[in-house]
Short mmCIF file of C-alpha atoms and ligand atoms in Angstrom, two decimals:
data_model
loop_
_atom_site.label_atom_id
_atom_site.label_comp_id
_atom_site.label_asym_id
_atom_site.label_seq_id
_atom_site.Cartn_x
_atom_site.Cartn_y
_atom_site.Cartn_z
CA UNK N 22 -1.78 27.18 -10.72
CA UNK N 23 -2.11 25.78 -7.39
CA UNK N 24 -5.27 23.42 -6.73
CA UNK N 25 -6.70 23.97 -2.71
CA UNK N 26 -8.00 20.88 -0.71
CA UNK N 27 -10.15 21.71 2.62
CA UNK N 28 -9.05 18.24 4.44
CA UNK N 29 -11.05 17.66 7.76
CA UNK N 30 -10.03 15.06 10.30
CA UNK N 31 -11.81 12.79 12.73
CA UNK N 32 -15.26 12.09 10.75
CA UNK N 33 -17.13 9.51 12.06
CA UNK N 34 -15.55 9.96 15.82
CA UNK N 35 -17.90 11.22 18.40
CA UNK N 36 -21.46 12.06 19.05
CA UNK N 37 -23.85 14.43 18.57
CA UNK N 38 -21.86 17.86 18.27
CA UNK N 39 -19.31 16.85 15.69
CA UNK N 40 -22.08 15.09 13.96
CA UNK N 41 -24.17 18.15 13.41
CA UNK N 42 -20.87 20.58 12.93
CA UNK N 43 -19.89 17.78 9.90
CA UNK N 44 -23.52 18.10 8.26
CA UNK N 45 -23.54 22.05 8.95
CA UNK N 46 -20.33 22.79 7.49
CA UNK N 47 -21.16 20.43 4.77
CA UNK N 48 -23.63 22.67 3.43
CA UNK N 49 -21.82 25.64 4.39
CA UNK N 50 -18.89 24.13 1.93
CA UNK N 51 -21.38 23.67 -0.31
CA UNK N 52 -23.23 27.46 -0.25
CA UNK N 53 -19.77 28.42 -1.26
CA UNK N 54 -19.45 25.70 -3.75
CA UNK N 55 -16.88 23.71 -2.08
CA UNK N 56 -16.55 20.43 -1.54
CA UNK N 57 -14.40 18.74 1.35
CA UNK N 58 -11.72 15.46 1.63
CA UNK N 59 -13.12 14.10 5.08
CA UNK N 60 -10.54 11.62 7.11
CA UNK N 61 -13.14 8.88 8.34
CA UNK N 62 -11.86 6.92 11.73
CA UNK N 63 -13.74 4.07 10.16
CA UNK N 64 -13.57 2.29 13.39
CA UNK N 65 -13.75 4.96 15.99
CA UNK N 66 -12.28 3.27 19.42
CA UNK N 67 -12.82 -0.19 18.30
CA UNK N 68 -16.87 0.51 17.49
CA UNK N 69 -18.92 0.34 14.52
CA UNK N 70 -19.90 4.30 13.00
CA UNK N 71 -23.03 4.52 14.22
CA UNK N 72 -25.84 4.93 12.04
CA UNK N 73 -25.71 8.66 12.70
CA UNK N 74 -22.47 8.79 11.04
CA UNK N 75 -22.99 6.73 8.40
CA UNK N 76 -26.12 8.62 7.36
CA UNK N 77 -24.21 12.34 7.70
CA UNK N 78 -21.35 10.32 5.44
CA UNK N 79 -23.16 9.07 2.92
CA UNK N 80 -25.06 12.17 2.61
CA UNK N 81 -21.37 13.71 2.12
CA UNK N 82 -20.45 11.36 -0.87
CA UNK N 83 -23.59 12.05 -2.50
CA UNK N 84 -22.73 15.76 -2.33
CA UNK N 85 -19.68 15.35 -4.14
CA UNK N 86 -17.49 15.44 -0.85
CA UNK N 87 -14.49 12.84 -0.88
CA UNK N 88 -14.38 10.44 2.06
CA UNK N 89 -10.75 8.97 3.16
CA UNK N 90 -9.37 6.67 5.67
CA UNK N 91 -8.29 8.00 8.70
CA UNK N 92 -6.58 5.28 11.08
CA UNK N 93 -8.55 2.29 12.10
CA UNK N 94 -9.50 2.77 15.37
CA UNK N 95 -7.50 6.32 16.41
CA UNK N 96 -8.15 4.96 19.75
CA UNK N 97 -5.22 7.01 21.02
CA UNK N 98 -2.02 9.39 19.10
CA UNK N 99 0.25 6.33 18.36
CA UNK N 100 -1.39 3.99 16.15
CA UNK N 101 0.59 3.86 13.23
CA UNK N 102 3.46 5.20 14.44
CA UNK N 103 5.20 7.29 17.80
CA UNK N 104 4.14 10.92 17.91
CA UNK N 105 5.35 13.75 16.41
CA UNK N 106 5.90 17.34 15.98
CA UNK N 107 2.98 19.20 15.96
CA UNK N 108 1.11 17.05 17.84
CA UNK N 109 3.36 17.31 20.46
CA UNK N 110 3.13 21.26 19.80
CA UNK N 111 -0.41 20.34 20.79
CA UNK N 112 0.02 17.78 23.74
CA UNK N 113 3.28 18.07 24.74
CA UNK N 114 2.34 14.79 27.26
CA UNK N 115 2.50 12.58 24.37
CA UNK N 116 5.98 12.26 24.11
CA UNK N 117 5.84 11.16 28.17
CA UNK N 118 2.98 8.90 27.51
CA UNK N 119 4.81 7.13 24.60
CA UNK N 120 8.02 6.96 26.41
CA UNK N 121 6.19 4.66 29.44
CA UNK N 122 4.30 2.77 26.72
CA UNK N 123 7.32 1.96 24.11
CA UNK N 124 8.10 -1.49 24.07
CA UNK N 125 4.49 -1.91 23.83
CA UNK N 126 3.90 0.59 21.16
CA UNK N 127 7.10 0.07 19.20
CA UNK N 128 6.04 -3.52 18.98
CA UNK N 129 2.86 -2.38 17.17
CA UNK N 130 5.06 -1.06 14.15
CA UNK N 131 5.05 -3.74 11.96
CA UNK N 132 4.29 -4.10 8.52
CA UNK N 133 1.82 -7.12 8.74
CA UNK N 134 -0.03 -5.72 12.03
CA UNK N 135 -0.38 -2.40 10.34
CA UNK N 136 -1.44 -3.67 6.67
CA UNK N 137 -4.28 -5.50 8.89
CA UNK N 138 -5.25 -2.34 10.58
CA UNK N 139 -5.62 -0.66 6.74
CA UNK N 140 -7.03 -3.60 5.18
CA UNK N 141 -9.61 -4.07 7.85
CA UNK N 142 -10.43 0.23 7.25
CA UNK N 143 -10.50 -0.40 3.51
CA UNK N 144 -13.04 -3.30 4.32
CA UNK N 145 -15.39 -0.86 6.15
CA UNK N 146 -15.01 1.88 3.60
CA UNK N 147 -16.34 -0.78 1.19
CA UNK N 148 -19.02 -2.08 2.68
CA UNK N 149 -20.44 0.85 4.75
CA UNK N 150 -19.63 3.64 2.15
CA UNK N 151 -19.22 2.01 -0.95
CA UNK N 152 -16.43 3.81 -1.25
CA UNK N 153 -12.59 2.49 -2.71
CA UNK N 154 -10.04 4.52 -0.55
CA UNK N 155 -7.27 5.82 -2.21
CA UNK N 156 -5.42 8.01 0.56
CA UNK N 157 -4.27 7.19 4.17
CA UNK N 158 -3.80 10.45 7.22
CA UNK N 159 -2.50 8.41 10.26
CA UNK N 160 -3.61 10.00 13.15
CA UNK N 161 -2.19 12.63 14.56
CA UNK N 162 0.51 12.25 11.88
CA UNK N 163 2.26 9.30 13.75
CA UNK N 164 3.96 7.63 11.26
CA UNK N 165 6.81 4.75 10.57
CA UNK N 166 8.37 3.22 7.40
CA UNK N 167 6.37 -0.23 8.25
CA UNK N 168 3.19 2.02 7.81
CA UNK N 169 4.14 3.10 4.04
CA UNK N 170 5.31 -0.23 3.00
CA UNK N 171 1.35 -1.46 4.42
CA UNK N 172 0.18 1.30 2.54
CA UNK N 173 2.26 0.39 -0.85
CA UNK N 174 1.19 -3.12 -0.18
CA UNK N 175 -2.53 -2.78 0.10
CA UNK N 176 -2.11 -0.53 -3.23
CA UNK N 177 -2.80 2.84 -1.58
CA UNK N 178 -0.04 5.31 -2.34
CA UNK N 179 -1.07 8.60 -1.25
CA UNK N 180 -0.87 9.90 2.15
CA UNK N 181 -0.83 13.52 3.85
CA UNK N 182 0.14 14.30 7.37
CA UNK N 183 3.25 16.17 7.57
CA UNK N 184 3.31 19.63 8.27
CA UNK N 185 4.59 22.99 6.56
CA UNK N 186 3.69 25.12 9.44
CA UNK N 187 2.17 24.46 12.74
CA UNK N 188 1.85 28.33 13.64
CA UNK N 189 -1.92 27.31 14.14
CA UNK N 190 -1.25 25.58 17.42
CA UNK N 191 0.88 28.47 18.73
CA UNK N 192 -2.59 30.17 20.75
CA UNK N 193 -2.27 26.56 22.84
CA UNK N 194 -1.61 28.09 26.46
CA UNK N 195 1.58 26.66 26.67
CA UNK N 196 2.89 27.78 23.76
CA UNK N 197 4.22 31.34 22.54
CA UNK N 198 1.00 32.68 21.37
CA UNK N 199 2.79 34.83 18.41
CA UNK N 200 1.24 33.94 15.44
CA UNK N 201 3.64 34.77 13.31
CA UNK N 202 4.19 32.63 9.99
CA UNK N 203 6.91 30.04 10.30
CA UNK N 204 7.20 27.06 7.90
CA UNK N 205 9.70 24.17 8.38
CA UNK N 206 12.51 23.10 5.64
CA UNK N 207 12.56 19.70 7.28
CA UNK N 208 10.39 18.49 4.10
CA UNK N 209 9.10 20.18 0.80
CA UNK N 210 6.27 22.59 0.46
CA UNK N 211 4.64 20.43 -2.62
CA UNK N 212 3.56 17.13 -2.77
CA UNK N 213 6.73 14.46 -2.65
CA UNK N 214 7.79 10.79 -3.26
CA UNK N 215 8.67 9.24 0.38
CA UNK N 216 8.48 6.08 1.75
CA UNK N 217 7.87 3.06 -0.43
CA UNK N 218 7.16 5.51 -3.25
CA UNK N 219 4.00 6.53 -1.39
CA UNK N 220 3.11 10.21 -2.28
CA UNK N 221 3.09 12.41 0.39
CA UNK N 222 0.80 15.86 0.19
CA UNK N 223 1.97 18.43 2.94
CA UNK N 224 -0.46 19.69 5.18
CA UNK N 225 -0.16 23.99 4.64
CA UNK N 226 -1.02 24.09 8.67
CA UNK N 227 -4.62 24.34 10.68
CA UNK N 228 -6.69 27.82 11.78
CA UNK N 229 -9.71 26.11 13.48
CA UNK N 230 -8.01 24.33 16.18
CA UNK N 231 -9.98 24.81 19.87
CA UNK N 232 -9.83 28.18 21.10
CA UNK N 233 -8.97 29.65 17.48
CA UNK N 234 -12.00 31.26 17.41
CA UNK N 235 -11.15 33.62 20.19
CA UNK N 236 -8.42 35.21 18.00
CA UNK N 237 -10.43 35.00 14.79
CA UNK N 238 -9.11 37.50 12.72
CA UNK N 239 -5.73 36.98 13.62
CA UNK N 240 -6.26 33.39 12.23
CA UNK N 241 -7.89 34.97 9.20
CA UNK N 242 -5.03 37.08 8.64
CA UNK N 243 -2.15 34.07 9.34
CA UNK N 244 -4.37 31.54 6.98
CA UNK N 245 -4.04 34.63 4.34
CA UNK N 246 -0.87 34.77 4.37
CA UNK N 247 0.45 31.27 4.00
CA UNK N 248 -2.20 30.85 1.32
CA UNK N 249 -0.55 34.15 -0.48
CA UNK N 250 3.08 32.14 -0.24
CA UNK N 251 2.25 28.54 -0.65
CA UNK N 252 0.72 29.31 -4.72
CA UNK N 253 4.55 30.37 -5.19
CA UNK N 254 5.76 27.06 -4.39
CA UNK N 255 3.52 24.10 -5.09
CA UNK N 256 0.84 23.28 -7.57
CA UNK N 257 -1.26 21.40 -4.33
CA UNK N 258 -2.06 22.83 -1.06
CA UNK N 259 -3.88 20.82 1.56
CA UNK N 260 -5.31 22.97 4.68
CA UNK N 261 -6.55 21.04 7.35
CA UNK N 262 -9.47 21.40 9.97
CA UNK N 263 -11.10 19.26 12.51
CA UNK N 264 -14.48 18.20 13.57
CA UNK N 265 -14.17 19.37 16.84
CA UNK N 266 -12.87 21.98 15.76
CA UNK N 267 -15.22 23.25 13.79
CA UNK N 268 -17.76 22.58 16.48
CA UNK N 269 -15.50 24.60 18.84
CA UNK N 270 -16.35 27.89 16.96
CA UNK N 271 -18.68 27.40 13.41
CA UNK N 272 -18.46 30.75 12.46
CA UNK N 273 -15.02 31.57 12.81
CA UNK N 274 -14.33 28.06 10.52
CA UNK N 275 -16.77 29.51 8.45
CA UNK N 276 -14.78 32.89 8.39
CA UNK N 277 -11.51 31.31 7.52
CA UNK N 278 -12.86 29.76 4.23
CA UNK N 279 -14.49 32.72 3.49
CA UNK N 280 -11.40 34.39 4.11
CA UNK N 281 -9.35 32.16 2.08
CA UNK N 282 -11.53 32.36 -0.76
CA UNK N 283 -11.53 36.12 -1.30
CA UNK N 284 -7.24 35.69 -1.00
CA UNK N 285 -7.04 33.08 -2.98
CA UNK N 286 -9.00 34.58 -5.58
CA UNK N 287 -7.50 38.03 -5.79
CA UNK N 288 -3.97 35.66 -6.46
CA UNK N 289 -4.84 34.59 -9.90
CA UNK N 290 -5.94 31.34 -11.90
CA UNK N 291 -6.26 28.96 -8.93
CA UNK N 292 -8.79 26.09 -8.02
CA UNK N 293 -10.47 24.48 -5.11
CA UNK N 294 -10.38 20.32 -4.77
CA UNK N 295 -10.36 17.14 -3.38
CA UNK N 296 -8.05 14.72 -2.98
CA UNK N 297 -9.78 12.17 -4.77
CA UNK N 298 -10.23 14.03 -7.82
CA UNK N 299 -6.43 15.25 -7.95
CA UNK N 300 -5.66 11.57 -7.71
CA UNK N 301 -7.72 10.71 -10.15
CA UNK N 302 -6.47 12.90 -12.73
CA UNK N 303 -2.95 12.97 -11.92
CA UNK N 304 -2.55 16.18 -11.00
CA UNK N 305 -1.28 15.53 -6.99
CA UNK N 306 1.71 12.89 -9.05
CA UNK N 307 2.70 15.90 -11.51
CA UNK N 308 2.73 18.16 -8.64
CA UNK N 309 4.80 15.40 -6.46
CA UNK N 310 8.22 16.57 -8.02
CA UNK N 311 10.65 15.94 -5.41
CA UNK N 312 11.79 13.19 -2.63
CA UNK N 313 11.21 13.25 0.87
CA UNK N 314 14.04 12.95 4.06
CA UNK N 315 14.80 9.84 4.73
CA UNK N 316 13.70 11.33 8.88
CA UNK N 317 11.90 8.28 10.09
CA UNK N 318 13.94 6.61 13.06
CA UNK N 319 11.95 3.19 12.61
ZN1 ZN D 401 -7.36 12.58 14.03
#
């Protein structure tokens, strides 16, 4: 049995139109009784959440929808680490932009500068939200091995950035455009020990990035399909969206859970969660089985 998590990024950064797409797709979740893990930038470019925010968050938690941390600031791609693959499937200039900013940057990575950055999130999380995080996304999955040993350190030891597939970025103009499944081997496909013994939860890939919506049904179709493979090989499957995202195009997000649902449903005895709750119960450590590469360069 495989347990589904809808994880949606970049809650509690930017104004009014990602602040009425959270609360609408809220309730949408909710018609379908769903309920979402939402990465909060607790801190979003070095402000407070405004009271908007907090009001469409705490609304969330009340609904049963699981709030995590989500950076500190996510003032720009490299906070927690130097960028990646898919981002830089995404924004190719990031590996340019890092490259002039690197001695800079690099000197960022260390654990007592990045345990302040969490500690400082987990702070906000309890006073704003009442909430006890439990589970770190860096954003835009830039990560280093001073980040996990922060994470072990202020007692958080789940995480979930790295990819399975990043097909979902492939409508981006300057990439190939074939939507085709393709899933890395560079990690496992189910939940794994890495880092300090943090447990990382793969990301399946995302259908709702900007401009999806133009190509909806393809998206419904490639969403379908990795959904039909991924209850074959792990017991956890986190799918991710965005905020702006959703924004960019409601009803196509709309149509991919609805999509998803039906699939998932005609593929047996599975179940629709939140991170929270599988940490709670200790279903995301059973389904953590294996170890991660040791990949990280610093
Ligand atoms: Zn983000």
């Amino acid at each position: 049995m495989t347990d589904f998590v809808w994880s949606i990024d970049d809650a509690g950064s930017g104004g009014e139109v990602p602040i009425q797409a959270t609360r609408r797709f809220a309730r949408f979740l909710e018609s379908r009784d769903l309920r979402a893990t939402w990465l909060v930038v607790p801190k979003p470019n070095g402000q407070p959440l405004s009271a908007e925010w907090l009001a469409v968050l705490r609304e969330a938690r009340d609904n049963g929808h699981d709030l995590q941390l989500h950076g500190l600031t996510h003032e720009d791609c490299f906070e927690f680490g130097p960028p990646v693959w898919p981002a830089t499937s995404i924004n190719p200039a990031f590996e340019s932009t890092f490259a002039q900013r690197r001695n800079e940057l690099i000197s960022r990575y260390t654990v007592a500068n990045l345990r302040a950055r969490i500690e400082e999130g987990q702070e906000i999380f309890r006073r704003e939200l009442e909430i006890e995080p439990v589970l770190f996304r860096a954003p835009c999955g830039a990560i280093s091995q001073a980040m996990f040993n922060a994470l072990a350190q202020v007692g958080i030891r789940y995480h979930s950035c790295q990819y399975i597939s990043g097909t979902g970025y492939e409508h981006l103009t300057h990439n190939s455009g074939d939507l085709t499944p393709v899933w890395t081997d560079a990690i496992p496909h189910s939940p794994f020990h890495w880092y300090a013994d943090v447990v990382e939860a793969p990301i399946l890939g995302e259908y709702t990035w900007r401009g999806a919506g133009t190509r909806s049904a393809e998206f419904v179709e490639l969403a379908r399909k990795d959904v039909t493979r991924i209850v074959t090989e792990s017991q956890v499957a986190v799918i991710l969206m965005h905020t702006h995202g959703i924004a960019d195009d409601f009803d196509h997000a709309c149509r991919v859970v609805d999509g998803v649902l039906e699939m998932v449903a005609g593929l047996g005895d599975h179940r629709f969660n939140t991170l929270d709750k599988l940490i709670a119960s200790g279903a995301l450590d059973v389904a953590a089985t294996g170890t991660g590469p040791d990949s990280l360069l610093i």
